[in-house]
């Protein structure tokens, strides 16, 4: 048994079911995502009219989450030099999840990247690029990918600088940067996803499940909102075109912002040609996963 497999067993202790889930999730990543996508579609199609069925997405989303990250926040994570251990977010001020709530990364300079399973489930002609853009940070995830996913998903070890370059390129094409947390992987930070609005199963599942329960989301907001400068805005519509959460619209010659729908991903700010949008720390939302801020807040 490889050391990374032993680490999975050690991490989950007596919960052998979670250890098996952890291994299956990564080793059969493409198949896992394929099944998840179609189960979500079938559930919504058949049971959107039956209120008790909303327990299904609620059950799933207690175990499968993301925390949206700004460029600044992900840069700090990918620039860590020492182990990050802020412990469990007991008050759920950052990660509002029942199980996946540990802000912990061992050996952050050990980083791996592999093919995105959501992209692999698209037809080749419809895939976004690059395909290899799922990032594992630290001792709890990178060795698993490097031991078990080299052949299947082209996993390779990369530097912090190379990881940041992948983030920058993905954001240029409208990908949402987020920290992925899953109960079966230990409920800890360490996986950075670059989610394509067209390919991502998580984004699709969130949109579909809102038909059953509008409050359901696999995404926790970054903790930021957007400030609009009407004097600088030319109503060009660049923000509306890039927003994956439909929080911004140009309607009847005016800018309309849905602060509740906004996840604070910062894509609109980066794509505004007139610099009419800025990101700010919103006290009415969750705390950002800003490791410098959290060292004093948690």
PDB file of C-alpha atoms in Angstrom:
ATOM      1  CA  UNK A   1       0.000   0.000   0.000  1.00  0.00           C
ATOM      2  CA  UNK A   2       1.362   3.391  -0.988  1.00  0.00           C
ATOM      3  CA  UNK A   3       2.040   6.002   1.738  1.00  0.00           C
ATOM      4  CA  UNK A   4      -0.718   8.277   0.428  1.00  0.00           C
ATOM      5  CA  UNK A   5      -3.251   5.433   0.739  1.00  0.00           C
ATOM      6  CA  UNK A   6      -2.153   4.856   4.332  1.00  0.00           C
ATOM      7  CA  UNK A   7      -2.637   8.572   4.971  1.00  0.00           C
ATOM      8  CA  UNK A   8      -6.239   8.310   3.763  1.00  0.00           C
ATOM      9  CA  UNK A   9      -6.943   5.498   6.229  1.00  0.00           C
ATOM     10  CA  UNK A  10      -5.217   7.394   9.031  1.00  0.00           C
ATOM     11  CA  UNK A  11      -7.125  10.600   8.301  1.00  0.00           C
ATOM     12  CA  UNK A  12     -10.539   8.953   8.542  1.00  0.00           C
ATOM     13  CA  UNK A  13      -9.839   6.571  11.419  1.00  0.00           C
ATOM     14  CA  UNK A  14     -12.715   4.208  12.086  1.00  0.00           C
ATOM     15  CA  UNK A  15     -14.817   5.789   9.308  1.00  0.00           C
ATOM     16  CA  UNK A  16     -13.749   3.273   6.680  1.00  0.00           C
ATOM     17  CA  UNK A  17     -16.703   4.342   4.524  1.00  0.00           C
ATOM     18  CA  UNK A  18     -15.247   7.837   4.210  1.00  0.00           C
ATOM     19  CA  UNK A  19     -11.788   6.469   3.484  1.00  0.00           C
ATOM     20  CA  UNK A  20     -13.183   4.353   0.625  1.00  0.00           C
ATOM     21  CA  UNK A  21     -15.192   7.338  -0.607  1.00  0.00           C
ATOM     22  CA  UNK A  22     -12.027   9.467  -0.474  1.00  0.00           C
ATOM     23  CA  UNK A  23     -10.079   6.981  -2.601  1.00  0.00           C
ATOM     24  CA  UNK A  24     -12.912   6.373  -5.087  1.00  0.00           C
ATOM     25  CA  UNK A  25     -13.506  10.102  -5.464  1.00  0.00           C
ATOM     26  CA  UNK A  26      -9.981  10.744  -6.711  1.00  0.00           C
ATOM     27  CA  UNK A  27      -9.149   7.472  -8.458  1.00  0.00           C
ATOM     28  CA  UNK A  28     -12.440   7.377 -10.401  1.00  0.00           C
ATOM     29  CA  UNK A  29     -12.838  11.132 -10.584  1.00  0.00           C
ATOM     30  CA  UNK A  30     -14.242  11.326 -14.111  1.00  0.00           C
ATOM     31  CA  UNK A  31     -16.796   8.561 -13.516  1.00  0.00           C
ATOM     32  CA  UNK A  32     -17.747  10.025 -10.124  1.00  0.00           C
ATOM     33  CA  UNK A  33     -18.484  13.434 -11.630  1.00  0.00           C
ATOM     34  CA  UNK A  34     -20.429  11.876 -14.520  1.00  0.00           C
ATOM     35  CA  UNK A  35     -22.717  10.026 -12.090  1.00  0.00           C
ATOM     36  CA  UNK A  36     -23.108  13.122  -9.883  1.00  0.00           C
ATOM     37  CA  UNK A  37     -24.171  15.250 -12.849  1.00  0.00           C
ATOM     38  CA  UNK A  38     -26.850  12.834 -14.047  1.00  0.00           C
ATOM     39  CA  UNK A  39     -28.176  12.074 -10.566  1.00  0.00           C
ATOM     40  CA  UNK A  40     -28.649  15.798 -10.035  1.00  0.00           C
ATOM     41  CA  UNK A  41     -30.416  16.242 -13.364  1.00  0.00           C
ATOM     42  CA  UNK A  42     -32.722  13.264 -12.792  1.00  0.00           C
ATOM     43  CA  UNK A  43     -33.559  14.306  -9.228  1.00  0.00           C
ATOM     44  CA  UNK A  44     -34.494  17.823 -10.282  1.00  0.00           C
ATOM     45  CA  UNK A  45     -36.462  16.653 -13.318  1.00  0.00           C
ATOM     46  CA  UNK A  46     -38.509  14.072 -11.419  1.00  0.00           C
ATOM     47  CA  UNK A  47     -38.935  15.619  -8.009  1.00  0.00           C
ATOM     48  CA  UNK A  48     -38.824  19.411  -8.288  1.00  0.00           C
ATOM     49  CA  UNK A  49     -42.569  19.404  -7.625  1.00  0.00           C
ATOM     50  CA  UNK A  50     -42.281  17.268  -4.474  1.00  0.00           C
ATOM     51  CA  UNK A  51     -41.213  19.410  -1.510  1.00  0.00           C
ATOM     52  CA  UNK A  52     -39.862  16.577   0.683  1.00  0.00           C
ATOM     53  CA  UNK A  53     -37.325  15.796  -2.038  1.00  0.00           C
ATOM     54  CA  UNK A  54     -35.438  18.983  -1.205  1.00  0.00           C
ATOM     55  CA  UNK A  55     -33.847  16.895   1.549  1.00  0.00           C
ATOM     56  CA  UNK A  56     -31.750  15.211  -1.156  1.00  0.00           C
ATOM     57  CA  UNK A  57     -29.736  18.287  -2.227  1.00  0.00           C
ATOM     58  CA  UNK A  58     -29.570  19.422   1.399  1.00  0.00           C
ATOM     59  CA  UNK A  59     -28.073  16.042   2.377  1.00  0.00           C
ATOM     60  CA  UNK A  60     -25.560  16.196  -0.464  1.00  0.00           C
ATOM     61  CA  UNK A  61     -24.587  19.809   0.122  1.00  0.00           C
ATOM     62  CA  UNK A  62     -23.795  19.096   3.751  1.00  0.00           C
ATOM     63  CA  UNK A  63     -20.942  17.027   2.342  1.00  0.00           C
ATOM     64  CA  UNK A  64     -19.799  18.767  -0.812  1.00  0.00           C
ATOM     65  CA  UNK A  65     -18.847  22.433  -0.802  1.00  0.00           C
ATOM     66  CA  UNK A  66     -16.797  25.307  -2.152  1.00  0.00           C
ATOM     67  CA  UNK A  67     -15.633  28.622  -0.748  1.00  0.00           C
ATOM     68  CA  UNK A  68     -15.254  31.245  -3.472  1.00  0.00           C
ATOM     69  CA  UNK A  69     -11.839  32.920  -3.488  1.00  0.00           C
ATOM     70  CA  UNK A  70     -10.686  36.302  -4.711  1.00  0.00           C
ATOM     71  CA  UNK A  71      -7.390  36.558  -6.570  1.00  0.00           C
ATOM     72  CA  UNK A  72      -5.730  38.010  -3.494  1.00  0.00           C
ATOM     73  CA  UNK A  73      -6.967  35.218  -1.220  1.00  0.00           C
ATOM     74  CA  UNK A  74      -5.856  32.370  -3.497  1.00  0.00           C
ATOM     75  CA  UNK A  75      -2.493  34.070  -4.045  1.00  0.00           C
ATOM     76  CA  UNK A  76      -1.867  34.053  -0.293  1.00  0.00           C
ATOM     77  CA  UNK A  77      -2.733  30.346  -0.083  1.00  0.00           C
ATOM     78  CA  UNK A  78      -0.431  29.477  -2.967  1.00  0.00           C
ATOM     79  CA  UNK A  79       2.390  31.552  -1.476  1.00  0.00           C
ATOM     80  CA  UNK A  80       2.443  29.854   1.928  1.00  0.00           C
ATOM     81  CA  UNK A  81       5.849  28.749   3.176  1.00  0.00           C
ATOM     82  CA  UNK A  82       4.792  26.917   6.339  1.00  0.00           C
ATOM     83  CA  UNK A  83       1.912  24.723   7.472  1.00  0.00           C
ATOM     84  CA  UNK A  84      -1.341  26.640   7.871  1.00  0.00           C
ATOM     85  CA  UNK A  85      -3.410  25.529  10.850  1.00  0.00           C
ATOM     86  CA  UNK A  86      -6.276  27.786  11.865  1.00  0.00           C
ATOM     87  CA  UNK A  87      -8.227  24.774  13.108  1.00  0.00           C
ATOM     88  CA  UNK A  88     -11.959  24.204  12.885  1.00  0.00           C
ATOM     89  CA  UNK A  89     -14.153  27.169  12.029  1.00  0.00           C
ATOM     90  CA  UNK A  90     -16.407  26.439  14.997  1.00  0.00           C
ATOM     91  CA  UNK A  91     -18.572  29.530  14.582  1.00  0.00           C
ATOM     92  CA  UNK A  92     -18.847  28.999  10.808  1.00  0.00           C
ATOM     93  CA  UNK A  93     -17.770  32.556  10.096  1.00  0.00           C
ATOM     94  CA  UNK A  94     -15.747  31.492   7.042  1.00  0.00           C
ATOM     95  CA  UNK A  95     -16.907  27.974   6.138  1.00  0.00           C
ATOM     96  CA  UNK A  96     -20.598  27.648   7.032  1.00  0.00           C
ATOM     97  CA  UNK A  97     -20.622  23.879   6.683  1.00  0.00           C
ATOM     98  CA  UNK A  98     -21.553  21.170   9.142  1.00  0.00           C
ATOM     99  CA  UNK A  99     -18.624  18.878   8.431  1.00  0.00           C
ATOM    100  CA  UNK A 100     -16.179  20.494   6.006  1.00  0.00           C
ATOM    101  CA  UNK A 101     -14.829  23.353   8.074  1.00  0.00           C
ATOM    102  CA  UNK A 102     -11.101  22.856   8.778  1.00  0.00           C
ATOM    103  CA  UNK A 103      -8.636  25.506   7.614  1.00  0.00           C
ATOM    104  CA  UNK A 104      -5.521  23.371   7.531  1.00  0.00           C
ATOM    105  CA  UNK A 105      -2.776  22.786   4.940  1.00  0.00           C
ATOM    106  CA  UNK A 106       0.363  20.726   5.664  1.00  0.00           C
ATOM    107  CA  UNK A 107       3.511  21.331   3.633  1.00  0.00           C
ATOM    108  CA  UNK A 108       1.929  23.948   1.328  1.00  0.00           C
ATOM    109  CA  UNK A 109       4.874  24.039  -1.074  1.00  0.00           C
ATOM    110  CA  UNK A 110       3.975  20.513  -2.230  1.00  0.00           C
ATOM    111  CA  UNK A 111       1.532  21.150  -5.070  1.00  0.00           C
ATOM    112  CA  UNK A 112       0.069  18.948  -7.796  1.00  0.00           C
ATOM    113  CA  UNK A 113      -2.196  19.660 -10.748  1.00  0.00           C
ATOM    114  CA  UNK A 114      -4.334  17.249 -12.761  1.00  0.00           C
ATOM    115  CA  UNK A 115      -7.059  17.155 -15.406  1.00  0.00           C
ATOM    116  CA  UNK A 116     -10.430  18.571 -14.413  1.00  0.00           C
ATOM    117  CA  UNK A 117     -13.027  15.757 -14.353  1.00  0.00           C
ATOM    118  CA  UNK A 118     -15.826  18.171 -15.246  1.00  0.00           C
ATOM    119  CA  UNK A 119     -14.001  19.116 -18.443  1.00  0.00           C
ATOM    120  CA  UNK A 120     -13.224  15.470 -19.235  1.00  0.00           C
ATOM    121  CA  UNK A 121     -16.961  14.758 -19.194  1.00  0.00           C
ATOM    122  CA  UNK A 122     -17.519  17.232 -22.020  1.00  0.00           C
ATOM    123  CA  UNK A 123     -17.192  16.357 -25.698  1.00  0.00           C
ATOM    124  CA  UNK A 124     -13.663  17.050 -26.901  1.00  0.00           C
ATOM    125  CA  UNK A 125     -14.895  19.765 -29.244  1.00  0.00           C
ATOM    126  CA  UNK A 126     -16.660  21.540 -26.351  1.00  0.00           C
ATOM    127  CA  UNK A 127     -13.948  21.325 -23.701  1.00  0.00           C
ATOM    128  CA  UNK A 128     -12.516  24.494 -22.223  1.00  0.00           C
ATOM    129  CA  UNK A 129      -8.755  24.791 -21.909  1.00  0.00           C
ATOM    130  CA  UNK A 130      -6.467  24.112 -20.264  1.00  0.00           C
ATOM    131  CA  UNK A 131      -7.867  20.746 -19.215  1.00  0.00           C
ATOM    132  CA  UNK A 132      -5.245  20.295 -16.501  1.00  0.00           C
ATOM    133  CA  UNK A 133      -6.255  22.902 -13.906  1.00  0.00           C
ATOM    134  CA  UNK A 134      -7.400  21.174 -10.677  1.00  0.00           C
ATOM    135  CA  UNK A 135      -4.819  22.022  -8.007  1.00  0.00           C
ATOM    136  CA  UNK A 136      -3.971  20.103  -4.816  1.00  0.00           C
ATOM    137  CA  UNK A 137      -2.025  21.986  -2.150  1.00  0.00           C
ATOM    138  CA  UNK A 138      -0.187  20.211   0.647  1.00  0.00           C
ATOM    139  CA  UNK A 139       0.595  16.815   2.079  1.00  0.00           C
ATOM    140  CA  UNK A 140      -3.017  15.647   2.451  1.00  0.00           C
ATOM    141  CA  UNK A 141      -3.900  15.765  -1.255  1.00  0.00           C
ATOM    142  CA  UNK A 142      -0.939  16.219  -3.609  1.00  0.00           C
ATOM    143  CA  UNK A 143       0.643  12.785  -2.846  1.00  0.00           C
ATOM    144  CA  UNK A 144      -2.672  11.019  -3.544  1.00  0.00           C
ATOM    145  CA  UNK A 145      -2.851  12.609  -6.982  1.00  0.00           C
ATOM    146  CA  UNK A 146       0.817  11.945  -7.741  1.00  0.00           C
ATOM    147  CA  UNK A 147       0.561   8.298  -6.609  1.00  0.00           C
ATOM    148  CA  UNK A 148      -2.758   7.363  -8.197  1.00  0.00           C
ATOM    149  CA  UNK A 149      -3.672   9.873 -10.917  1.00  0.00           C
ATOM    150  CA  UNK A 150      -0.556  10.232 -13.062  1.00  0.00           C
ATOM    151  CA  UNK A 151      -1.767   7.972 -15.853  1.00  0.00           C
ATOM    152  CA  UNK A 152      -5.524   8.545 -15.583  1.00  0.00           C
ATOM    153  CA  UNK A 153      -5.557  12.329 -15.130  1.00  0.00           C
ATOM    154  CA  UNK A 154      -2.004  13.394 -16.011  1.00  0.00           C
ATOM    155  CA  UNK A 155      -1.175  14.561 -12.497  1.00  0.00           C
ATOM    156  CA  UNK A 156       2.187  16.265 -12.114  1.00  0.00           C
ATOM    157  CA  UNK A 157       3.973  18.184  -9.383  1.00  0.00           C
ATOM    158  CA  UNK A 158       4.300  21.936  -9.932  1.00  0.00           C
ATOM    159  CA  UNK A 159       5.766  24.953  -8.162  1.00  0.00           C
ATOM    160  CA  UNK A 160       3.841  27.690  -6.402  1.00  0.00           C
ATOM    161  CA  UNK A 161       4.634  30.049  -9.275  1.00  0.00           C
ATOM    162  CA  UNK A 162       3.267  27.564 -11.811  1.00  0.00           C
ATOM    163  CA  UNK A 163       0.084  27.121  -9.762  1.00  0.00           C
ATOM    164  CA  UNK A 164      -0.459  30.880  -9.681  1.00  0.00           C
ATOM    165  CA  UNK A 165       0.049  31.026 -13.453  1.00  0.00           C
ATOM    166  CA  UNK A 166      -2.705  28.411 -13.908  1.00  0.00           C
ATOM    167  CA  UNK A 167      -5.037  30.527 -11.752  1.00  0.00           C
ATOM    168  CA  UNK A 168      -4.294  33.674 -13.731  1.00  0.00           C
ATOM    169  CA  UNK A 169      -4.904  31.978 -17.083  1.00  0.00           C
ATOM    170  CA  UNK A 170      -8.141  30.361 -15.894  1.00  0.00           C
ATOM    171  CA  UNK A 171      -9.510  33.653 -14.613  1.00  0.00           C
ATOM    172  CA  UNK A 172      -8.858  35.290 -17.976  1.00  0.00           C
ATOM    173  CA  UNK A 173     -11.493  32.947 -19.430  1.00  0.00           C
ATOM    174  CA  UNK A 174     -14.077  33.455 -16.678  1.00  0.00           C
ATOM    175  CA  UNK A 175     -13.267  30.519 -14.380  1.00  0.00           C
ATOM    176  CA  UNK A 176     -14.379  30.798 -10.755  1.00  0.00           C
ATOM    177  CA  UNK A 177     -11.566  30.213  -8.255  1.00  0.00           C
ATOM    178  CA  UNK A 178     -12.645  28.344  -5.140  1.00  0.00           C
ATOM    179  CA  UNK A 179     -11.440  26.195  -2.285  1.00  0.00           C
ATOM    180  CA  UNK A 180     -13.146  22.821  -2.528  1.00  0.00           C
ATOM    181  CA  UNK A 181     -14.106  20.984   0.668  1.00  0.00           C
ATOM    182  CA  UNK A 182     -15.640  17.535   0.873  1.00  0.00           C
ATOM    183  CA  UNK A 183     -16.470  15.394   3.888  1.00  0.00           C
ATOM    184  CA  UNK A 184     -14.969  12.315   2.239  1.00  0.00           C
ATOM    185  CA  UNK A 185     -11.623  14.080   1.790  1.00  0.00           C
ATOM    186  CA  UNK A 186     -11.430  15.071   5.442  1.00  0.00           C
ATOM    187  CA  UNK A 187     -13.324  18.350   5.295  1.00  0.00           C
ATOM    188  CA  UNK A 188     -10.111  20.377   5.028  1.00  0.00           C
ATOM    189  CA  UNK A 189      -8.839  23.060   2.691  1.00  0.00           C
ATOM    190  CA  UNK A 190      -6.190  22.136   0.163  1.00  0.00           C
ATOM    191  CA  UNK A 191      -7.958  21.661  -3.163  1.00  0.00           C
ATOM    192  CA  UNK A 192      -8.233  24.691  -5.429  1.00  0.00           C
ATOM    193  CA  UNK A 193     -10.760  24.400  -8.262  1.00  0.00           C
ATOM    194  CA  UNK A 194     -10.945  26.569 -11.351  1.00  0.00           C
ATOM    195  CA  UNK A 195     -14.594  26.154 -12.285  1.00  0.00           C
ATOM    196  CA  UNK A 196     -15.712  26.825 -15.846  1.00  0.00           C
ATOM    197  CA  UNK A 197     -19.329  28.084 -15.912  1.00  0.00           C
ATOM    198  CA  UNK A 198     -20.026  25.873 -18.950  1.00  0.00           C
ATOM    199  CA  UNK A 199     -18.305  22.667 -17.805  1.00  0.00           C
ATOM    200  CA  UNK A 200     -18.507  22.666 -14.015  1.00  0.00           C
ATOM    201  CA  UNK A 201     -20.807  20.069 -12.462  1.00  0.00           C
ATOM    202  CA  UNK A 202     -20.876  21.982  -9.186  1.00  0.00           C
ATOM    203  CA  UNK A 203     -22.122  25.180 -10.811  1.00  0.00           C
ATOM    204  CA  UNK A 204     -24.690  23.228 -12.818  1.00  0.00           C
ATOM    205  CA  UNK A 205     -25.864  21.317  -9.739  1.00  0.00           C
ATOM    206  CA  UNK A 206     -26.318  24.535  -7.801  1.00  0.00           C
ATOM    207  CA  UNK A 207     -28.364  26.115 -10.599  1.00  0.00           C
ATOM    208  CA  UNK A 208     -30.560  23.031 -10.982  1.00  0.00           C
ATOM    209  CA  UNK A 209     -31.075  22.437  -7.267  1.00  0.00           C
ATOM    210  CA  UNK A 210     -32.308  25.986  -6.772  1.00  0.00           C
ATOM    211  CA  UNK A 211     -35.400  24.846  -8.674  1.00  0.00           C
ATOM    212  CA  UNK A 212     -36.151  22.613  -5.700  1.00  0.00           C
ATOM    213  CA  UNK A 213     -34.965  25.001  -2.980  1.00  0.00           C
ATOM    214  CA  UNK A 214     -33.735  28.537  -3.825  1.00  0.00           C
ATOM    215  CA  UNK A 215     -31.637  28.595  -0.648  1.00  0.00           C
ATOM    216  CA  UNK A 216     -29.532  25.604  -1.729  1.00  0.00           C
ATOM    217  CA  UNK A 217     -25.995  26.279  -2.934  1.00  0.00           C
ATOM    218  CA  UNK A 218     -22.754  24.360  -3.022  1.00  0.00           C
ATOM    219  CA  UNK A 219     -20.911  27.676  -2.978  1.00  0.00           C
ATOM    220  CA  UNK A 220     -20.192  29.841   0.054  1.00  0.00           C
ATOM    221  CA  UNK A 221     -19.612  33.484  -0.887  1.00  0.00           C
ATOM    222  CA  UNK A 222     -16.081  34.819  -0.727  1.00  0.00           C
ATOM    223  CA  UNK A 223     -17.014  37.448   1.859  1.00  0.00           C
ATOM    224  CA  UNK A 224     -16.694  40.322  -0.584  1.00  0.00           C
ATOM    225  CA  UNK A 225     -19.215  42.444  -2.447  1.00  0.00           C
ATOM    226  CA  UNK A 226     -18.779  44.861  -5.350  1.00  0.00           C
ATOM    227  CA  UNK A 227     -18.902  48.638  -5.292  1.00  0.00           C
ATOM    228  CA  UNK A 228     -20.033  50.378  -8.504  1.00  0.00           C
ATOM    229  CA  UNK A 229     -18.854  53.785  -9.703  1.00  0.00           C
ATOM    230  CA  UNK A 230     -21.608  55.149 -11.974  1.00  0.00           C
ATOM    231  CA  UNK A 231     -19.416  58.048 -13.100  1.00  0.00           C
ATOM    232  CA  UNK A 232     -16.850  55.665 -14.602  1.00  0.00           C
ATOM    233  CA  UNK A 233     -19.309  53.040 -15.895  1.00  0.00           C
ATOM    234  CA  UNK A 234     -20.130  53.094 -19.613  1.00  0.00           C
ATOM    235  CA  UNK A 235     -22.742  50.290 -19.353  1.00  0.00           C
ATOM    236  CA  UNK A 236     -20.683  48.178 -21.750  1.00  0.00           C
ATOM    237  CA  UNK A 237     -22.018  44.926 -20.279  1.00  0.00           C
ATOM    238  CA  UNK A 238     -18.638  43.260 -19.705  1.00  0.00           C
ATOM    239  CA  UNK A 239     -19.554  42.543 -16.076  1.00  0.00           C
ATOM    240  CA  UNK A 240     -22.862  40.923 -17.033  1.00  0.00           C
ATOM    241  CA  UNK A 241     -21.158  38.763 -19.646  1.00  0.00           C
ATOM    242  CA  UNK A 242     -18.565  37.379 -17.234  1.00  0.00           C
ATOM    243  CA  UNK A 243     -20.637  37.001 -14.033  1.00  0.00           C
ATOM    244  CA  UNK A 244     -21.324  33.273 -13.466  1.00  0.00           C
ATOM    245  CA  UNK A 245     -23.900  33.961 -10.744  1.00  0.00           C
ATOM    246  CA  UNK A 246     -26.114  36.379 -12.733  1.00  0.00           C
ATOM    247  CA  UNK A 247     -25.601  39.065 -10.097  1.00  0.00           C
ATOM    248  CA  UNK A 248     -25.082  41.892 -12.599  1.00  0.00           C
ATOM    249  CA  UNK A 249     -27.256  43.071 -15.445  1.00  0.00           C
ATOM    250  CA  UNK A 250     -27.527  46.073 -17.706  1.00  0.00           C
ATOM    251  CA  UNK A 251     -31.279  46.694 -17.865  1.00  0.00           C
ATOM    252  CA  UNK A 252     -33.064  49.649 -19.502  1.00  0.00           C
ATOM    253  CA  UNK A 253     -29.854  51.605 -19.709  1.00  0.00           C
ATOM    254  CA  UNK A 254     -28.857  51.151 -16.069  1.00  0.00           C
ATOM    255  CA  UNK A 255     -26.599  48.956 -13.978  1.00  0.00           C
ATOM    256  CA  UNK A 256     -28.458  46.493 -11.724  1.00  0.00           C
ATOM    257  CA  UNK A 257     -26.587  44.629  -8.989  1.00  0.00           C
ATOM    258  CA  UNK A 258     -28.045  41.751  -6.946  1.00  0.00           C
ATOM    259  CA  UNK A 259     -25.819  41.773  -3.874  1.00  0.00           C
ATOM    260  CA  UNK A 260     -27.482  38.631  -2.519  1.00  0.00           C
ATOM    261  CA  UNK A 261     -26.662  36.613  -5.626  1.00  0.00           C
ATOM    262  CA  UNK A 262     -23.101  37.935  -5.805  1.00  0.00           C
ATOM    263  CA  UNK A 263     -20.475  35.466  -4.592  1.00  0.00           C
ATOM    264  CA  UNK A 264     -17.649  37.994  -4.677  1.00  0.00           C
ATOM    265  CA  UNK A 265     -15.545  36.038  -7.177  1.00  0.00           C
ATOM    266  CA  UNK A 266     -13.973  39.288  -8.492  1.00  0.00           C
ATOM    267  CA  UNK A 267     -14.267  38.325 -12.158  1.00  0.00           C
ATOM    268  CA  UNK A 268     -16.375  41.397 -12.921  1.00  0.00           C
ATOM    269  CA  UNK A 269     -13.771  43.672 -11.322  1.00  0.00           C
ATOM    270  CA  UNK A 270     -10.965  42.143 -13.370  1.00  0.00           C
ATOM    271  CA  UNK A 271     -12.946  42.375 -16.619  1.00  0.00           C
ATOM    272  CA  UNK A 272     -14.314  45.918 -16.275  1.00  0.00           C
ATOM    273  CA  UNK A 273     -12.481  47.991 -18.947  1.00  0.00           C
ATOM    274  CA  UNK A 274     -13.240  51.275 -17.161  1.00  0.00           C
ATOM    275  CA  UNK A 275     -12.293  50.170 -13.621  1.00  0.00           C
ATOM    276  CA  UNK A 276     -15.795  51.096 -12.502  1.00  0.00           C
ATOM    277  CA  UNK A 277     -16.044  48.131 -10.107  1.00  0.00           C
ATOM    278  CA  UNK A 278     -14.110  47.442  -6.910  1.00  0.00           C
ATOM    279  CA  UNK A 279     -14.210  44.617  -4.376  1.00  0.00           C
ATOM    280  CA  UNK A 280     -14.748  45.340  -0.692  1.00  0.00           C
ATOM    281  CA  UNK A 281     -14.919  43.238   2.455  1.00  0.00           C
ATOM    282  CA  UNK A 282     -18.659  43.054   3.201  1.00  0.00           C
ATOM    283  CA  UNK A 283     -19.413  42.898   6.964  1.00  0.00           C
ATOM    284  CA  UNK A 284     -22.848  41.456   6.205  1.00  0.00           C
ATOM    285  CA  UNK A 285     -21.313  38.360   4.569  1.00  0.00           C
ATOM    286  CA  UNK A 286     -19.024  35.555   5.702  1.00  0.00           C
ATOM    287  CA  UNK A 287     -15.401  36.311   6.444  1.00  0.00           C
ATOM    288  CA  UNK A 288     -13.126  35.841   3.412  1.00  0.00           C
ATOM    289  CA  UNK A 289     -10.678  32.966   3.355  1.00  0.00           C
ATOM    290  CA  UNK A 290      -7.935  35.561   3.696  1.00  0.00           C
ATOM    291  CA  UNK A 291      -5.300  33.777   5.780  1.00  0.00           C
ATOM    292  CA  UNK A 292      -3.737  37.005   7.047  1.00  0.00           C
ATOM    293  CA  UNK A 293      -7.108  38.331   8.191  1.00  0.00           C
ATOM    294  CA  UNK A 294      -8.117  35.029   9.743  1.00  0.00           C
ATOM    295  CA  UNK A 295      -4.992  34.780  11.862  1.00  0.00           C
ATOM    296  CA  UNK A 296      -6.462  37.621  13.919  1.00  0.00           C
ATOM    297  CA  UNK A 297     -10.168  36.848  13.486  1.00  0.00           C
ATOM    298  CA  UNK A 298     -10.265  33.127  14.341  1.00  0.00           C
TER     299      UNK A 298
END
